[in-house]
mmCIF file of C-alpha atoms in Angstrom:
data_model
loop_
_atom_site.group_PDB
_atom_site.id
_atom_site.type_symbol
_atom_site.label_atom_id
_atom_site.label_comp_id
_atom_site.label_asym_id
_atom_site.label_seq_id
_atom_site.Cartn_x
_atom_site.Cartn_y
_atom_site.Cartn_z
ATOM 1 C CA MET A 1 -4.751 -7.514 3.830
ATOM 2 C CA LYS A 2 -1.712 -6.650 6.395
ATOM 3 C CA LEU A 3 -0.585 -4.305 5.750
ATOM 4 C CA ALA A 4 -0.813 -1.852 5.318
ATOM 5 C CA ILE A 5 -2.386 1.312 3.322
ATOM 6 C CA THR A 6 3.199 2.630 4.172
ATOM 7 C CA ILE A 7 2.967 7.978 4.347
ATOM 8 C CA ILE A 8 4.231 21.597 -0.520
ATOM 9 C CA THR A 9 5.028 24.850 -1.658
ATOM 10 C CA LEU A 10 2.546 27.738 -0.964
ATOM 11 C CA LEU A 11 1.814 29.356 -4.149
ATOM 12 C CA THR A 12 0.341 32.806 -2.622
ATOM 13 C CA ALA A 13 3.444 35.292 -1.103
ATOM 14 C CA ILE A 14 2.987 35.556 2.636
ATOM 15 C CA PHE A 15 3.637 38.848 3.892
ATOM 16 C CA VAL A 16 2.553 38.004 7.663
ATOM 17 C CA LEU A 17 5.572 34.858 9.152
ATOM 18 C CA PRO A 18 3.335 32.180 11.226
ATOM 19 C CA ALA A 19 3.771 32.320 14.927
ATOM 20 C CA MET A 20 7.288 30.580 15.775
ATOM 21 C CA GLY A 21 6.826 26.677 15.594
ATOM 22 C CA GLU A 22 3.863 27.044 14.310
ATOM 23 C CA SER A 23 4.998 26.351 10.565
ATOM 24 C CA ALA A 24 4.099 23.959 8.040
ATOM 25 C CA GLN A 25 6.710 21.457 8.943
ATOM 26 C CA PHE A 26 6.311 21.915 12.250
ATOM 27 C CA TRP A 27 2.926 20.726 12.225
ATOM 28 C CA SER A 28 3.673 17.550 9.743
ATOM 29 C CA ASP A 29 6.246 16.501 12.012
ATOM 30 C CA GLN A 30 3.904 17.108 14.863
ATOM 31 C CA ALA A 31 1.289 14.704 12.046
ATOM 32 C CA ASN A 32 4.188 12.203 11.558
ATOM 33 C CA GLY A 33 4.258 11.567 15.334
ATOM 34 C CA TYR A 34 1.306 11.510 16.044
ATOM 35 C CA PHE A 35 0.542 8.673 12.522
ATOM 36 C CA ILE A 36 4.172 6.829 14.599
ATOM 37 C CA SER A 37 2.250 6.168 17.859
ATOM 38 C CA GLY A 38 -1.358 5.624 15.979
ATOM 39 C CA ASP A 39 -3.137 8.256 16.855
ATOM 40 C CA PHE A 40 -4.345 9.816 13.814
ATOM 41 C CA GLU A 41 -7.343 12.442 14.861
ATOM 42 C CA LYS A 42 -4.265 13.591 15.814
ATOM 43 C CA ALA A 43 -2.474 13.301 13.355
ATOM 44 C CA ALA A 44 -5.386 14.401 10.468
ATOM 45 C CA ALA A 45 -6.128 17.385 12.587
ATOM 46 C CA SER A 46 -2.193 18.214 12.334
ATOM 47 C CA TYR A 47 -2.034 17.784 9.027
ATOM 48 C CA ASP A 48 -4.386 20.276 8.667
ATOM 49 C CA LYS A 49 -2.623 22.578 10.041
ATOM 50 C CA ALA A 50 -0.507 22.052 8.046
ATOM 51 C CA LEU A 51 -2.317 22.304 5.194
ATOM 52 C CA ASP A 52 -3.628 25.804 6.024
ATOM 53 C CA LEU A 53 -0.114 26.628 5.829
ATOM 54 C CA GLU A 54 0.910 24.806 2.193
ATOM 55 C CA PRO A 55 -2.568 24.049 0.896
ATOM 56 C CA ASN A 56 -0.800 23.098 -2.508
ATOM 57 C CA SER A 57 1.149 20.113 -0.781
ATOM 58 C CA THR A 58 1.038 17.381 -2.463
ATOM 59 C CA GLU A 59 2.908 15.587 0.173
ATOM 60 C CA LEU A 60 1.213 17.222 2.907
ATOM 61 C CA TRP A 61 -2.655 15.837 0.934
ATOM 62 C CA ASN A 62 -1.225 12.436 0.034
ATOM 63 C CA ASN A 63 -0.415 11.960 4.012
ATOM 64 C CA LYS A 64 -3.331 13.158 4.824
ATOM 65 C CA GLY A 65 -4.879 10.759 2.832
ATOM 66 C CA ARG A 66 -3.331 7.868 4.084
ATOM 67 C CA VAL A 67 -4.079 8.706 8.316
ATOM 68 C CA LEU A 68 -7.718 8.985 7.341
ATOM 69 C CA GLY A 69 -7.073 5.399 5.186
ATOM 70 C CA MET A 70 -6.297 3.867 8.649
ATOM 71 C CA MET A 71 -8.777 5.373 10.539
ATOM 72 C CA GLY A 72 -11.486 3.942 7.460
ATOM 73 C CA ARG A 73 -11.761 7.035 5.841
ATOM 74 C CA PHE A 74 -11.997 5.373 2.296
ATOM 75 C CA ASP A 75 -13.734 7.994 1.020
ATOM 76 C CA ASP A 76 -12.501 10.814 2.930
ATOM 77 C CA ALA A 77 -8.794 9.335 1.656
ATOM 78 C CA ILE A 78 -9.831 9.107 -1.906
ATOM 79 C CA SER A 79 -10.699 13.188 -1.696
ATOM 80 C CA CYS A 80 -7.159 13.474 -0.514
ATOM 81 C CA PHE A 81 -5.384 11.785 -3.394
ATOM 82 C CA ASP A 82 -7.376 13.797 -5.451
ATOM 83 C CA LYS A 83 -7.062 16.810 -4.183
ATOM 84 C CA SER A 84 -3.047 16.190 -5.026
ATOM 85 C CA LEU A 85 -4.126 15.180 -8.212
ATOM 86 C CA ALA A 86 -5.435 18.127 -8.733
ATOM 87 C CA ILE A 87 -2.181 20.424 -8.129
ATOM 88 C CA ASN A 88 0.088 17.650 -10.011
ATOM 89 C CA THR A 89 -1.927 14.885 -12.600
ATOM 90 C CA SER A 90 1.331 13.702 -12.933
ATOM 91 C CA ASN A 91 2.588 12.524 -9.692
ATOM 92 C CA PRO A 92 2.262 9.045 -9.547
ATOM 93 C CA GLU A 93 2.111 8.568 -5.693
ATOM 94 C CA SER A 94 -0.717 9.786 -5.223
ATOM 95 C CA SER A 95 -1.995 7.462 -8.387
ATOM 96 C CA ASN A 96 -0.718 4.098 -6.348
ATOM 97 C CA LEU A 97 -2.397 6.056 -3.253
ATOM 98 C CA LYS A 98 -6.193 6.441 -4.455
ATOM 99 C CA ALA A 99 -5.942 2.956 -6.208
ATOM 100 C CA ILE A 100 -4.748 0.880 -3.126
ATOM 101 C CA ALA A 101 -7.483 2.462 -1.505
ATOM 102 C CA LEU A 102 -10.569 1.716 -4.099
ATOM 103 C CA SER A 103 -9.484 -1.228 -3.808
ATOM 104 C CA ARG A 104 -8.171 -2.689 -0.457
ATOM 105 C CA GLY A 105 -10.692 -0.274 1.071
ATOM 106 C CA LEU A 106 -13.943 0.372 -0.802
ATOM 107 C CA ASN A 107 -13.522 -3.428 -2.853
ATOM 108 C CA ARG A 108 -13.831 -1.552 -6.193
ATOM 109 C CA ASN A 109 -10.630 -2.880 -7.956
ATOM 110 C CA SER A 110 -11.857 -2.742 -11.592
ATOM 111 C CA GLU A 111 -11.355 0.900 -11.162
ATOM 112 C CA SER A 112 -8.564 0.234 -8.401
ATOM 113 C CA ILE A 113 -6.696 -1.527 -11.970
ATOM 114 C CA ALA A 114 -7.748 1.452 -14.295
ATOM 115 C CA ILE A 115 -5.338 3.415 -12.306
ATOM 116 C CA PHE A 116 -2.430 1.075 -11.787
ATOM 117 C CA ASP A 117 -2.149 -0.002 -15.411
ATOM 118 C CA GLN A 118 -2.734 4.143 -15.980
ATOM 119 C CA ILE A 119 0.412 3.898 -13.734
ATOM 120 C CA LEU A 120 2.809 1.084 -15.756
ATOM 121 C CA GLN A 121 1.913 1.854 -18.877
ATOM 122 C CA THR A 122 4.296 5.033 -17.602
ATOM 123 C CA ASN A 123 6.768 3.668 -15.454
ATOM 124 C CA PRO A 124 6.403 -0.600 -15.984
ATOM 125 C CA SER A 125 8.793 -0.457 -13.106
ATOM 126 C CA TYR A 126 6.474 0.599 -10.425
ATOM 127 C CA PHE A 127 7.385 -2.099 -7.328
ATOM 128 C CA ASP A 128 3.765 -0.404 -5.087
ATOM 129 C CA ALA A 129 1.882 -0.302 -8.562
ATOM 130 C CA ARG A 130 3.003 -4.218 -9.644
ATOM 131 C CA ILE A 131 1.994 -5.161 -5.759
ATOM 132 C CA GLY A 132 -1.466 -3.305 -6.260
ATOM 133 C CA LYS A 133 -2.972 -4.657 -9.032
ATOM 134 C CA GLY A 134 -1.576 -8.098 -8.026
ATOM 135 C CA MET A 135 -3.816 -7.646 -4.611
ATOM 136 C CA ALA A 136 -6.753 -6.152 -6.792
ATOM 137 C CA LEU A 137 -6.469 -8.965 -9.473
ATOM 138 C CA ALA A 138 -6.674 -11.773 -6.438
ATOM 139 C CA ASN A 139 -9.456 -10.056 -4.867
ATOM 140 C CA GLU A 140 -11.165 -10.444 -8.379
ATOM 141 C CA GLY A 141 -10.141 -14.074 -7.967
ATOM 142 C CA ASN A 142 -7.788 -14.019 -11.154
ATOM 143 C CA LEU A 143 -4.953 -15.864 -9.747
ATOM 144 C CA TYR A 144 -2.861 -16.073 -13.302
ATOM 145 C CA GLY A 145 -3.062 -12.275 -13.529
ATOM 146 C CA SER A 146 -2.306 -11.606 -10.269
ATOM 147 C CA LEU A 147 0.990 -14.899 -10.286
ATOM 148 C CA GLU A 148 2.854 -12.323 -13.036
ATOM 149 C CA CYS A 149 1.989 -9.238 -11.598
ATOM 150 C CA PHE A 150 3.880 -10.632 -8.376
ATOM 151 C CA GLU A 151 6.304 -12.577 -10.318
ATOM 152 C CA ASN A 152 7.279 -9.392 -11.666
ATOM 153 C CA ALA A 153 7.637 -7.159 -8.660
ATOM 154 C CA THR A 154 10.491 -10.351 -6.784
ATOM 155 C CA LEU A 155 11.941 -8.853 -11.117
ATOM 156 C CA ILE A 156 11.739 -5.171 -9.962
ATOM 157 C CA LYS A 157 12.902 -5.463 -6.457
ATOM 158 C CA PRO A 158 14.463 -9.512 -5.394
ATOM 159 C CA GLN A 159 15.228 -7.756 -2.097
ATOM 160 C CA ASP A 160 11.651 -6.852 -1.037
ATOM 161 C CA PRO A 161 9.924 -9.805 1.144
ATOM 162 C CA THR A 162 6.681 -8.178 -0.093
ATOM 163 C CA GLY A 163 6.495 -10.031 -3.549
ATOM 164 C CA TRP A 164 7.946 -13.559 -3.272
ATOM 165 C CA ASN A 165 5.321 -13.407 -0.215
ATOM 166 C CA ASN A 166 2.644 -12.577 -2.499
ATOM 167 C CA LYS A 167 3.617 -14.498 -4.761
ATOM 168 C CA GLY A 168 3.479 -17.585 -2.685
ATOM 169 C CA VAL A 169 -0.215 -17.175 -1.230
ATOM 170 C CA VAL A 170 -0.883 -17.084 -4.629
ATOM 171 C CA LEU A 171 1.163 -20.029 -5.568
ATOM 172 C CA LYS A 172 -0.862 -21.619 -2.414
ATOM 173 C CA GLN A 173 -3.720 -20.912 -3.553
ATOM 174 C CA MET A 174 -3.390 -22.558 -6.936
ATOM 175 C CA GLY A 175 -1.943 -25.869 -5.242
ATOM 176 C CA ARG A 176 1.981 -25.893 -5.707
ATOM 177 C CA TYR A 177 2.434 -25.798 -2.311
ATOM 178 C CA GLN A 178 6.846 -26.918 -3.534
ATOM 179 C CA ASP A 179 6.330 -23.425 -5.561
ATOM 180 C CA ALA A 180 4.740 -21.426 -2.464
ATOM 181 C CA LEU A 181 7.266 -22.559 -0.017
ATOM 182 C CA ILE A 182 10.198 -21.845 -1.598
ATOM 183 C CA CYS A 183 8.315 -18.207 -2.570
ATOM 184 C CA PHE A 184 7.647 -17.932 1.529
ATOM 185 C CA ASN A 185 11.901 -19.137 2.533
ATOM 186 C CA LYS A 186 13.104 -16.532 0.510
ATOM 187 C CA ALA A 187 10.749 -14.207 1.785
ATOM 188 C CA LEU A 188 12.033 -14.860 5.149
ATOM 189 C CA ALA A 189 15.826 -14.814 3.989
ATOM 190 C CA ILE A 190 15.522 -11.665 2.583
ATOM 191 C CA ASP A 191 13.996 -10.643 6.136
ATOM 192 C CA SER A 192 13.382 -13.237 9.179
ATOM 193 C CA SER A 193 11.161 -11.044 11.107
ATOM 194 C CA TYR A 194 8.477 -11.032 8.495
ATOM 195 C CA GLU A 195 5.718 -12.380 10.224
ATOM 196 C CA VAL A 196 3.315 -12.775 7.807
ATOM 197 C CA ALA A 197 6.308 -14.676 5.830
ATOM 198 C CA LEU A 198 6.528 -16.983 9.633
ATOM 199 C CA GLN A 199 3.011 -17.644 9.327
ATOM 200 C CA ASN A 200 2.008 -18.571 5.255
ATOM 201 C CA ARG A 201 5.433 -20.931 5.718
ATOM 202 C CA GLU A 202 3.647 -22.734 8.726
ATOM 203 C CA SER A 203 0.070 -22.406 7.350
ATOM 204 C CA THR A 204 1.841 -23.977 3.728
ATOM 205 C CA LEU A 205 3.619 -26.927 5.775
ATOM 206 C CA GLN A 206 1.181 -27.751 6.947
ATOM 207 C CA ASP A 207 -1.139 -27.982 3.990
ATOM 208 C CA LEU A 208 1.525 -30.399 2.712
ATOM 209 C CA ASP A 209 1.214 -33.091 5.088
ATOM 210 C CA GLN A 210 -2.173 -33.135 5.298
ATOM 211 C CA THR A 211 -4.402 -35.006 2.688
ATOM 212 C CA PRO A 212 -5.166 -33.418 -0.126
ATOM 213 C CA ARG A 213 -8.230 -31.190 -0.303
ATOM 214 C CA SER A 214 -9.796 -28.082 -2.401
ATOM 215 C CA SER A 215 -7.080 -25.565 -2.071
ATOM 216 C CA PRO A 216 -9.075 -22.658 0.466
ATOM 217 C CA SER A 217 -10.925 -19.494 -0.169
ATOM 218 C CA MET A 218 -8.129 -16.193 -1.673
ATOM 219 C CA SER A 219 -7.665 -14.219 0.853
ATOM 220 C CA THR A 220 -4.918 -11.228 0.483
ATOM 221 C CA GLN A 221 -4.953 -11.190 4.041
ATOM 222 C CA ASP A 222 -2.288 -13.163 3.947
ATOM 223 C CA MET A 223 -0.425 -10.589 1.841
ATOM 224 C CA LEU A 224 1.358 -7.315 2.852
#
């Protein structure tokens, strides 16, 4: 899947202030810069230094988990999200990130779907959980359930191209090429430089020009 897996207050009293330039915010900013530049090893090390100073920051644990996920260290990433959830059990972002890592990283789709459902039970309009659940269902071959998730996502955020693109991918897999093309065009009307939608539209146009054949296997690599 192209995508990507998209990136704390100290509870004990501090009697000795950290050296100038070595606050948790300093290390967090360093880590964010490394993350953006693609230097994930240095980003993870900087988040560790920030967490030494603010170990109860759900934001820092989530960001470190994101970095580890980008490095393919999904078990370690999930451990970070669990630590974040230990601090705040009702943090939907931490739960959502954990579910994404379970599904996209470890192919543990049933577990991830259960987490997405918990999030959506509390907040049915949580866009990222709709997208994540749709992709996990697609990985399991449940096209109709996946399509329903992406349709709901487009209702929640009609100006976000992700839902339209992913809905188009499912429709294409179902052989509904014209409907898929409409979705890819809607995604591109929102963001004309959306590369994955451009590729999917081109592929769909080629399918429309060819003799009907069996549909290709479903791949969430065409989603984002």
